[in-house]
Amino acid sequence: MDEVALVDLIQRRHLAGAGIDTFEQEPPSPDNPLLALDAVLVSPHAAHYSIQSYAEVRNKVFADSASVLRGGKPLYPVDRI
């Protein structure tokens, strides 16, 4: 993401706000202007992890692996970028 452009859009009120879990520089510098904006919510990239989500991801991986081993196709393939 272009952090400079995002700051500009929010400051000019062309964008109401943003939720961010990754930055151009990791970890972000304490003086990163995005961190000073009230309209920006920041969370760790792993914020979605919970006991329930871990179990769901694990079950999907196991089910896809079993499908492939039986000659089928995975429901959640990993694409090459």
mmCIF file of N, CA, C and O in Angstrom:
data_model
loop_
_atom_site.group_PDB
_atom_site.id
_atom_site.type_symbol
_atom_site.label_atom_id
_atom_site.label_comp_id
_atom_site.label_asym_id
_atom_site.label_seq_id
_atom_site.Cartn_x
_atom_site.Cartn_y
_atom_site.Cartn_z
ATOM 1 N N MET A 1 0.838 -1.162 0.000
ATOM 2 C CA MET A 1 0.000 0.000 0.000
ATOM 3 C C MET A 1 0.890 1.234 0.000
ATOM 4 O O MET A 1 1.996 1.205 0.524
ATOM 5 N N ASP A 2 0.391 2.270 -0.573
ATOM 6 C CA ASP A 2 1.119 3.541 -0.614
ATOM 7 C C ASP A 2 0.712 4.344 0.619
ATOM 8 O O ASP A 2 -0.343 4.995 0.641
ATOM 9 N N GLU A 3 1.530 4.289 1.654
ATOM 10 C CA GLU A 3 1.185 4.934 2.924
ATOM 11 C C GLU A 3 1.062 6.450 2.795
ATOM 12 O O GLU A 3 0.188 7.056 3.418
ATOM 13 N N VAL A 4 1.907 7.070 1.999
ATOM 14 C CA VAL A 4 1.853 8.531 1.821
ATOM 15 C C VAL A 4 0.517 8.916 1.190
ATOM 16 O O VAL A 4 -0.151 9.858 1.631
ATOM 17 N N ALA A 5 0.099 8.178 0.166
ATOM 18 C CA ALA A 5 -1.181 8.454 -0.490
ATOM 19 C C ALA A 5 -2.348 8.219 0.464
ATOM 20 O O ALA A 5 -3.316 8.988 0.467
ATOM 21 N N LEU A 6 -2.259 7.172 1.285
ATOM 22 C CA LEU A 6 -3.332 6.883 2.235
ATOM 23 C C LEU A 6 -3.476 8.009 3.253
ATOM 24 O O LEU A 6 -4.593 8.455 3.542
ATOM 25 N N VAL A 7 -2.374 8.489 3.789
ATOM 26 C CA VAL A 7 -2.410 9.618 4.725
ATOM 27 C C VAL A 7 -3.056 10.826 4.052
ATOM 28 O O VAL A 7 -3.939 11.476 4.624
ATOM 29 N N ASP A 8 -2.654 11.102 2.831
ATOM 30 C CA ASP A 8 -3.195 12.249 2.096
ATOM 31 C C ASP A 8 -4.704 12.117 1.897
ATOM 32 O O ASP A 8 -5.460 13.070 2.121
ATOM 33 N N LEU A 9 -5.163 10.950 1.483
ATOM 34 C CA LEU A 9 -6.595 10.738 1.246
ATOM 35 C C LEU A 9 -7.412 10.917 2.522
ATOM 36 O O LEU A 9 -8.493 11.513 2.498
ATOM 37 N N ILE A 10 -6.901 10.410 3.621
ATOM 38 C CA ILE A 10 -7.627 10.537 4.889
ATOM 39 C C ILE A 10 -7.615 11.986 5.369
ATOM 40 O O ILE A 10 -8.649 12.517 5.790
ATOM 41 N N GLN A 11 -6.472 12.655 5.278
ATOM 42 C CA GLN A 11 -6.386 14.052 5.733
ATOM 43 C C GLN A 11 -7.273 14.967 4.896
ATOM 44 O O GLN A 11 -7.827 15.928 5.418
ATOM 45 N N ARG A 12 -7.396 14.680 3.588
ATOM 46 C CA ARG A 12 -8.255 15.505 2.722
ATOM 47 C C ARG A 12 -9.711 15.040 2.742
ATOM 48 O O ARG A 12 -10.541 15.571 2.018
ATOM 49 N N ARG A 13 -10.006 14.052 3.580
ATOM 50 C CA ARG A 13 -11.348 13.505 3.737
ATOM 51 C C ARG A 13 -11.910 12.906 2.450
ATOM 52 O O ARG A 13 -13.117 12.910 2.226
ATOM 53 N N HIS A 14 -11.023 12.377 1.631
ATOM 54 C CA HIS A 14 -11.447 11.635 0.441
ATOM 55 C C HIS A 14 -11.656 10.168 0.797
ATOM 56 O O HIS A 14 -12.176 9.401 0.008
ATOM 57 N N LEU A 15 -11.209 9.804 1.981
ATOM 58 C CA LEU A 15 -11.375 8.457 2.515
ATOM 59 C C LEU A 15 -11.685 8.616 3.996
ATOM 60 O O LEU A 15 -10.996 9.356 4.706
ATOM 61 N N ALA A 16 -12.729 7.942 4.460
ATOM 62 C CA ALA A 16 -13.162 8.116 5.845
ATOM 63 C C ALA A 16 -12.167 7.537 6.849
ATOM 64 O O ALA A 16 -12.035 8.041 7.953
ATOM 65 N N GLY A 17 -11.465 6.501 6.458
ATOM 66 C CA GLY A 17 -10.523 5.886 7.383
ATOM 67 C C GLY A 17 -9.975 4.596 6.811
ATOM 68 O O GLY A 17 -10.268 4.235 5.674
ATOM 69 N N ALA A 18 -9.187 3.906 7.617
ATOM 70 C CA ALA A 18 -8.576 2.657 7.164
ATOM 71 C C ALA A 18 -8.298 1.757 8.359
ATOM 72 O O ALA A 18 -8.039 2.236 9.457
ATOM 73 N N GLY A 19 -8.361 0.458 8.111
ATOM 74 C CA GLY A 19 -7.946 -0.543 9.082
ATOM 75 C C GLY A 19 -6.695 -1.209 8.529
ATOM 76 O O GLY A 19 -6.694 -1.674 7.392
ATOM 77 N N ILE A 20 -5.621 -1.218 9.281
ATOM 78 C CA ILE A 20 -4.328 -1.677 8.761
ATOM 79 C C ILE A 20 -3.742 -2.752 9.669
ATOM 80 O O ILE A 20 -3.755 -2.623 10.887
ATOM 81 N N ASP A 21 -3.235 -3.807 9.035
ATOM 82 C CA ASP A 21 -2.519 -4.823 9.814
ATOM 83 C C ASP A 21 -1.133 -5.097 9.246
ATOM 84 O O ASP A 21 -0.418 -5.954 9.747
ATOM 85 N N THR A 22 -0.754 -4.389 8.212
ATOM 86 C CA THR A 22 0.610 -4.479 7.680
ATOM 87 C C THR A 22 1.059 -3.088 7.235
ATOM 88 O O THR A 22 0.240 -2.249 6.886
ATOM 89 N N PHE A 23 2.342 -2.872 7.254
ATOM 90 C CA PHE A 23 2.920 -1.583 6.873
ATOM 91 C C PHE A 23 4.044 -1.791 5.875
ATOM 92 O O PHE A 23 4.577 -2.899 5.757
ATOM 93 N N GLU A 24 4.434 -0.716 5.186
ATOM 94 C CA GLU A 24 5.567 -0.789 4.263
ATOM 95 C C GLU A 24 6.824 -1.209 5.012
ATOM 96 O O GLU A 24 7.622 -1.987 4.523
ATOM 97 N N GLN A 25 7.005 -0.671 6.198
ATOM 98 C CA GLN A 25 8.151 -1.017 7.053
ATOM 99 C C GLN A 25 7.601 -1.743 8.276
ATOM 100 O O GLN A 25 6.720 -1.235 8.965
ATOM 101 N N GLU A 26 8.078 -2.932 8.513
ATOM 102 C CA GLU A 26 7.645 -3.713 9.679
ATOM 103 C C GLU A 26 8.795 -3.882 10.655
ATOM 104 O O GLU A 26 9.872 -4.287 10.236
ATOM 105 N N PRO A 27 8.600 -3.626 11.901
ATOM 106 C CA PRO A 27 7.436 -2.956 12.470
ATOM 107 C C PRO A 27 7.427 -1.487 12.063
ATOM 108 O O PRO A 27 8.462 -0.923 11.716
ATOM 109 N N PRO A 28 6.260 -0.844 12.140
ATOM 110 C CA PRO A 28 6.208 0.568 11.740
ATOM 111 C C PRO A 28 6.987 1.442 12.718
ATOM 112 O O PRO A 28 7.064 1.150 13.907
ATOM 113 N N SER A 29 7.542 2.481 12.184
ATOM 114 C CA SER A 29 8.258 3.451 13.010
ATOM 115 C C SER A 29 7.257 4.173 13.905
ATOM 116 O O SER A 29 6.140 4.470 13.469
ATOM 117 N N PRO A 30 7.603 4.488 15.142
ATOM 118 C CA PRO A 30 6.682 5.209 16.029
ATOM 119 C C PRO A 30 6.232 6.561 15.472
ATOM 120 O O PRO A 30 5.161 7.050 15.823
ATOM 121 N N ASP A 31 7.022 7.148 14.566
ATOM 122 C CA ASP A 31 6.628 8.437 13.992
ATOM 123 C C ASP A 31 5.894 8.288 12.654
ATOM 124 O O ASP A 31 5.683 9.263 11.946
ATOM 125 N N ASN A 32 5.467 7.075 12.315
ATOM 126 C CA ASN A 32 4.695 6.851 11.088
ATOM 127 C C ASN A 32 3.422 7.687 11.177
ATOM 128 O O ASN A 32 2.673 7.590 12.146
ATOM 129 N N PRO A 33 3.156 8.548 10.185
ATOM 130 C CA PRO A 33 1.995 9.445 10.246
ATOM 131 C C PRO A 33 0.653 8.717 10.325
ATOM 132 O O PRO A 33 -0.313 9.257 10.855
ATOM 133 N N LEU A 34 0.591 7.496 9.845
ATOM 134 C CA LEU A 34 -0.663 6.755 9.937
ATOM 135 C C LEU A 34 -1.047 6.494 11.394
ATOM 136 O O LEU A 34 -2.228 6.463 11.741
ATOM 137 N N LEU A 35 -0.059 6.315 12.241
ATOM 138 C CA LEU A 35 -0.322 6.027 13.653
ATOM 139 C C LEU A 35 -0.891 7.228 14.392
ATOM 140 O O LEU A 35 -1.463 7.077 15.473
ATOM 141 N N ALA A 36 -0.762 8.406 13.831
ATOM 142 C CA ALA A 36 -1.254 9.627 14.478
ATOM 143 C C ALA A 36 -2.673 9.996 14.045
ATOM 144 O O ALA A 36 -3.266 10.918 14.607
ATOM 145 N N LEU A 37 -3.224 9.281 13.087
ATOM 146 C CA LEU A 37 -4.553 9.618 12.582
ATOM 147 C C LEU A 37 -5.641 8.888 13.365
ATOM 148 O O LEU A 37 -5.606 7.667 13.507
ATOM 149 N N ASP A 38 -6.632 9.635 13.847
ATOM 150 C CA ASP A 38 -7.746 9.025 14.573
ATOM 151 C C ASP A 38 -8.579 8.110 13.689
ATOM 152 O O ASP A 38 -9.256 7.210 14.187
ATOM 153 N N ALA A 39 -8.562 8.340 12.385
ATOM 154 C CA ALA A 39 -9.378 7.560 11.455
ATOM 155 C C ALA A 39 -8.693 6.263 11.007
ATOM 156 O O ALA A 39 -9.183 5.584 10.118
ATOM 157 N N VAL A 40 -7.577 5.933 11.629
ATOM 158 C CA VAL A 40 -6.847 4.710 11.268
ATOM 159 C C VAL A 40 -6.858 3.753 12.453
ATOM 160 O O VAL A 40 -6.488 4.122 13.563
ATOM 161 N N LEU A 41 -7.313 2.537 12.198
ATOM 162 C CA LEU A 41 -7.282 1.473 13.196
ATOM 163 C C LEU A 41 -6.147 0.537 12.842
ATOM 164 O O LEU A 41 -6.000 0.140 11.690
ATOM 165 N N VAL A 42 -5.345 0.182 13.825
ATOM 166 C CA VAL A 42 -4.176 -0.660 13.606
ATOM 167 C C VAL A 42 -4.297 -1.912 14.474
ATOM 168 O O VAL A 42 -4.660 -1.823 15.641
ATOM 169 N N SER A 43 -3.999 -3.056 13.862
ATOM 170 C CA SER A 43 -4.001 -4.305 14.634
ATOM 171 C C SER A 43 -2.854 -5.175 14.142
ATOM 172 O O SER A 43 -2.375 -5.001 13.022
ATOM 173 N N PRO A 44 -2.432 -6.128 14.957
ATOM 174 C CA PRO A 44 -1.393 -7.048 14.488
ATOM 175 C C PRO A 44 -1.921 -7.878 13.323
ATOM 176 O O PRO A 44 -3.127 -8.112 13.214
ATOM 177 N N HIS A 45 -1.025 -8.327 12.463
ATOM 178 C CA HIS A 45 -1.431 -9.125 11.307
ATOM 179 C C HIS A 45 -2.116 -10.412 11.753
ATOM 180 O O HIS A 45 -2.873 -11.006 11.011
ATOM 181 N N ALA A 46 -1.888 -10.850 12.957
ATOM 182 C CA ALA A 46 -2.466 -12.089 13.470
ATOM 183 C C ALA A 46 -3.692 -11.831 14.349
ATOM 184 O O ALA A 46 -4.077 -12.685 15.141
ATOM 185 N N ALA A 47 -4.330 -10.689 14.201
ATOM 186 C CA ALA A 47 -5.429 -10.325 15.092
ATOM 187 C C ALA A 47 -6.619 -11.269 14.994
ATOM 188 O O ALA A 47 -7.400 -11.372 15.932
ATOM 189 N N HIS A 48 -6.773 -11.962 13.887
ATOM 190 C CA HIS A 48 -7.933 -12.843 13.723
ATOM 191 C C HIS A 48 -7.780 -14.175 14.449
ATOM 192 O O HIS A 48 -8.723 -14.939 14.548
ATOM 193 N N TYR A 49 -6.595 -14.492 14.950
ATOM 194 C CA TYR A 49 -6.380 -15.794 15.578
ATOM 195 C C TYR A 49 -7.164 -15.941 16.871
ATOM 196 O O TYR A 49 -7.172 -15.061 17.720
ATOM 197 N N SER A 50 -7.822 -17.059 16.969
ATOM 198 C CA SER A 50 -8.526 -17.447 18.184
ATOM 199 C C SER A 50 -8.545 -18.971 18.201
ATOM 200 O O SER A 50 -8.163 -19.621 17.224
ATOM 201 N N ILE A 51 -8.997 -19.534 19.273
ATOM 202 C CA ILE A 51 -9.097 -20.993 19.336
ATOM 203 C C ILE A 51 -10.011 -21.497 18.227
ATOM 204 O O ILE A 51 -9.712 -22.483 17.541
ATOM 205 N N GLN A 52 -11.127 -20.795 17.997
ATOM 206 C CA GLN A 52 -12.082 -21.211 16.977
ATOM 207 C C GLN A 52 -11.516 -21.073 15.569
ATOM 208 O O GLN A 52 -11.678 -21.970 14.733
ATOM 209 N N SER A 53 -10.852 -19.946 15.287
ATOM 210 C CA SER A 53 -10.331 -19.759 13.929
ATOM 211 C C SER A 53 -9.181 -20.722 13.650
ATOM 212 O O SER A 53 -9.045 -21.225 12.536
ATOM 213 N N TYR A 54 -8.365 -21.006 14.649
ATOM 214 C CA TYR A 54 -7.277 -21.964 14.466
ATOM 215 C C TYR A 54 -7.842 -23.347 14.139
ATOM 216 O O TYR A 54 -7.370 -24.024 13.236
ATOM 217 N N ALA A 55 -8.884 -23.749 14.859
ATOM 218 C CA ALA A 55 -9.507 -25.052 14.601
ATOM 219 C C ALA A 55 -10.114 -25.094 13.206
ATOM 220 O O ALA A 55 -9.988 -26.100 12.484
ATOM 221 N N GLU A 56 -10.749 -23.994 12.772
ATOM 222 C CA GLU A 56 -11.357 -23.957 11.443
ATOM 223 C C GLU A 56 -10.296 -24.068 10.348
ATOM 224 O O GLU A 56 -10.453 -24.840 9.399
ATOM 225 N N VAL A 57 -9.224 -23.316 10.475
ATOM 226 C CA VAL A 57 -8.149 -23.373 9.474
ATOM 227 C C VAL A 57 -7.535 -24.766 9.426
ATOM 228 O O VAL A 57 -7.324 -25.334 8.358
ATOM 229 N N ARG A 58 -7.275 -25.328 10.586
ATOM 230 C CA ARG A 58 -6.693 -26.671 10.661
ATOM 231 C C ARG A 58 -7.611 -27.692 9.989
ATOM 232 O O ARG A 58 -7.170 -28.523 9.194
ATOM 233 N N ASN A 59 -8.918 -27.630 10.264
ATOM 234 C CA ASN A 59 -9.862 -28.572 9.657
ATOM 235 C C ASN A 59 -9.924 -28.419 8.146
ATOM 236 O O ASN A 59 -10.022 -29.413 7.412
ATOM 237 N N LYS A 60 -9.867 -27.182 7.652
ATOM 238 C CA LYS A 60 -9.893 -26.961 6.207
ATOM 239 C C LYS A 60 -8.635 -27.522 5.539
ATOM 240 O O LYS A 60 -8.705 -28.109 4.464
ATOM 241 N N VAL A 61 -7.487 -27.338 6.176
ATOM 242 C CA VAL A 61 -6.240 -27.873 5.626
ATOM 243 C C VAL A 61 -6.297 -29.395 5.583
ATOM 244 O O VAL A 61 -5.950 -30.018 4.575
ATOM 245 N N PHE A 62 -6.754 -30.021 6.659
ATOM 246 C CA PHE A 62 -6.846 -31.478 6.692
ATOM 247 C C PHE A 62 -7.827 -31.989 5.637
ATOM 248 O O PHE A 62 -7.563 -32.975 4.952
ATOM 249 N N ALA A 63 -8.968 -31.339 5.498
ATOM 250 C CA ALA A 63 -9.969 -31.763 4.517
ATOM 251 C C ALA A 63 -9.437 -31.618 3.097
ATOM 252 O O ALA A 63 -9.635 -32.508 2.263
ATOM 253 N N ASP A 64 -8.752 -30.523 2.806
ATOM 254 C CA ASP A 64 -8.179 -30.339 1.477
ATOM 255 C C ASP A 64 -7.083 -31.361 1.206
ATOM 256 O O ASP A 64 -6.991 -31.899 0.099
ATOM 257 N N SER A 65 -6.269 -31.634 2.196
ATOM 258 C CA SER A 65 -5.204 -32.636 2.024
ATOM 259 C C SER A 65 -5.807 -33.997 1.720
ATOM 260 O O SER A 65 -5.359 -34.705 0.807
ATOM 261 N N ALA A 66 -6.840 -34.368 2.453
ATOM 262 C CA ALA A 66 -7.503 -35.655 2.220
ATOM 263 C C ALA A 66 -8.119 -35.698 0.830
ATOM 264 O O ALA A 66 -8.034 -36.712 0.129
ATOM 265 N N SER A 67 -8.717 -34.600 0.390
ATOM 266 C CA SER A 67 -9.318 -34.544 -0.944
ATOM 267 C C SER A 67 -8.272 -34.756 -2.028
ATOM 268 O O SER A 67 -8.478 -35.526 -2.971
ATOM 269 N N VAL A 68 -7.131 -34.104 -1.901
ATOM 270 C CA VAL A 68 -6.056 -34.238 -2.889
ATOM 271 C C VAL A 68 -5.514 -35.670 -2.886
ATOM 272 O O VAL A 68 -5.269 -36.257 -3.942
ATOM 273 N N LEU A 69 -5.343 -36.244 -1.705
ATOM 274 C CA LEU A 69 -4.833 -37.613 -1.618
ATOM 275 C C LEU A 69 -5.803 -38.620 -2.246
ATOM 276 O O LEU A 69 -5.388 -39.675 -2.725
ATOM 277 N N ARG A 70 -7.094 -38.282 -2.283
ATOM 278 C CA ARG A 70 -8.091 -39.145 -2.924
ATOM 279 C C ARG A 70 -8.219 -38.853 -4.414
ATOM 280 O O ARG A 70 -9.069 -39.426 -5.084
ATOM 281 N N GLY A 71 -7.418 -37.910 -4.932
ATOM 282 C CA GLY A 71 -7.471 -37.571 -6.357
ATOM 283 C C GLY A 71 -8.378 -36.403 -6.686
ATOM 284 O O GLY A 71 -8.582 -36.079 -7.849
ATOM 285 N N GLY A 72 -8.919 -35.769 -5.670
ATOM 286 C CA GLY A 72 -9.797 -34.623 -5.887
ATOM 287 C C GLY A 72 -9.020 -33.319 -5.913
ATOM 288 O O GLY A 72 -7.789 -33.290 -5.911
ATOM 289 N N LYS A 73 -9.791 -32.242 -5.940
ATOM 290 C CA LYS A 73 -9.196 -30.913 -5.943
ATOM 291 C C LYS A 73 -9.451 -30.239 -4.590
ATOM 292 O O LYS A 73 -10.478 -30.474 -3.968
ATOM 293 N N PRO A 74 -8.529 -29.417 -4.160
ATOM 294 C CA PRO A 74 -8.759 -28.702 -2.899
ATOM 295 C C PRO A 74 -9.801 -27.604 -3.057
ATOM 296 O O PRO A 74 -9.947 -27.012 -4.134
ATOM 297 N N LEU A 75 -10.561 -27.362 -1.996
ATOM 298 C CA LEU A 75 -11.504 -26.252 -1.995
ATOM 299 C C LEU A 75 -10.798 -24.914 -1.823
ATOM 300 O O LEU A 75 -11.285 -23.872 -2.237
ATOM 301 N N TYR A 76 -9.635 -24.954 -1.177
ATOM 302 C CA TYR A 76 -8.891 -23.731 -0.868
ATOM 303 C C TYR A 76 -7.464 -23.847 -1.411
ATOM 304 O O TYR A 76 -6.508 -23.947 -0.649
ATOM 305 N N PRO A 77 -7.306 -23.828 -2.733
ATOM 306 C CA PRO A 77 -5.947 -23.966 -3.281
ATOM 307 C C PRO A 77 -5.109 -22.726 -2.998
ATOM 308 O O PRO A 77 -5.628 -21.629 -2.825
ATOM 309 N N VAL A 78 -3.827 -22.928 -2.933
ATOM 310 C CA VAL A 78 -2.887 -21.826 -2.766
ATOM 311 C C VAL A 78 -2.376 -21.472 -4.149
ATOM 312 O O VAL A 78 -1.775 -22.301 -4.824
ATOM 313 N N ASP A 79 -2.661 -20.251 -4.586
ATOM 314 C CA ASP A 79 -2.230 -19.813 -5.914
ATOM 315 C C ASP A 79 -0.838 -19.224 -5.848
ATOM 316 O O ASP A 79 -0.456 -18.609 -4.860
ATOM 317 N N ARG A 80 -0.098 -19.396 -6.910
ATOM 318 C CA ARG A 80 1.222 -18.781 -7.018
ATOM 319 C C ARG A 80 1.038 -17.360 -7.500
ATOM 320 O O ARG A 80 0.270 -17.081 -8.409
ATOM 321 N N ILE A 81 1.753 -16.451 -6.894
ATOM 322 C CA ILE A 81 1.642 -15.035 -7.279
ATOM 323 C C ILE A 81 2.843 -14.666 -8.107
ATOM 324 O O ILE A 81 3.930 -15.026 -7.862
#
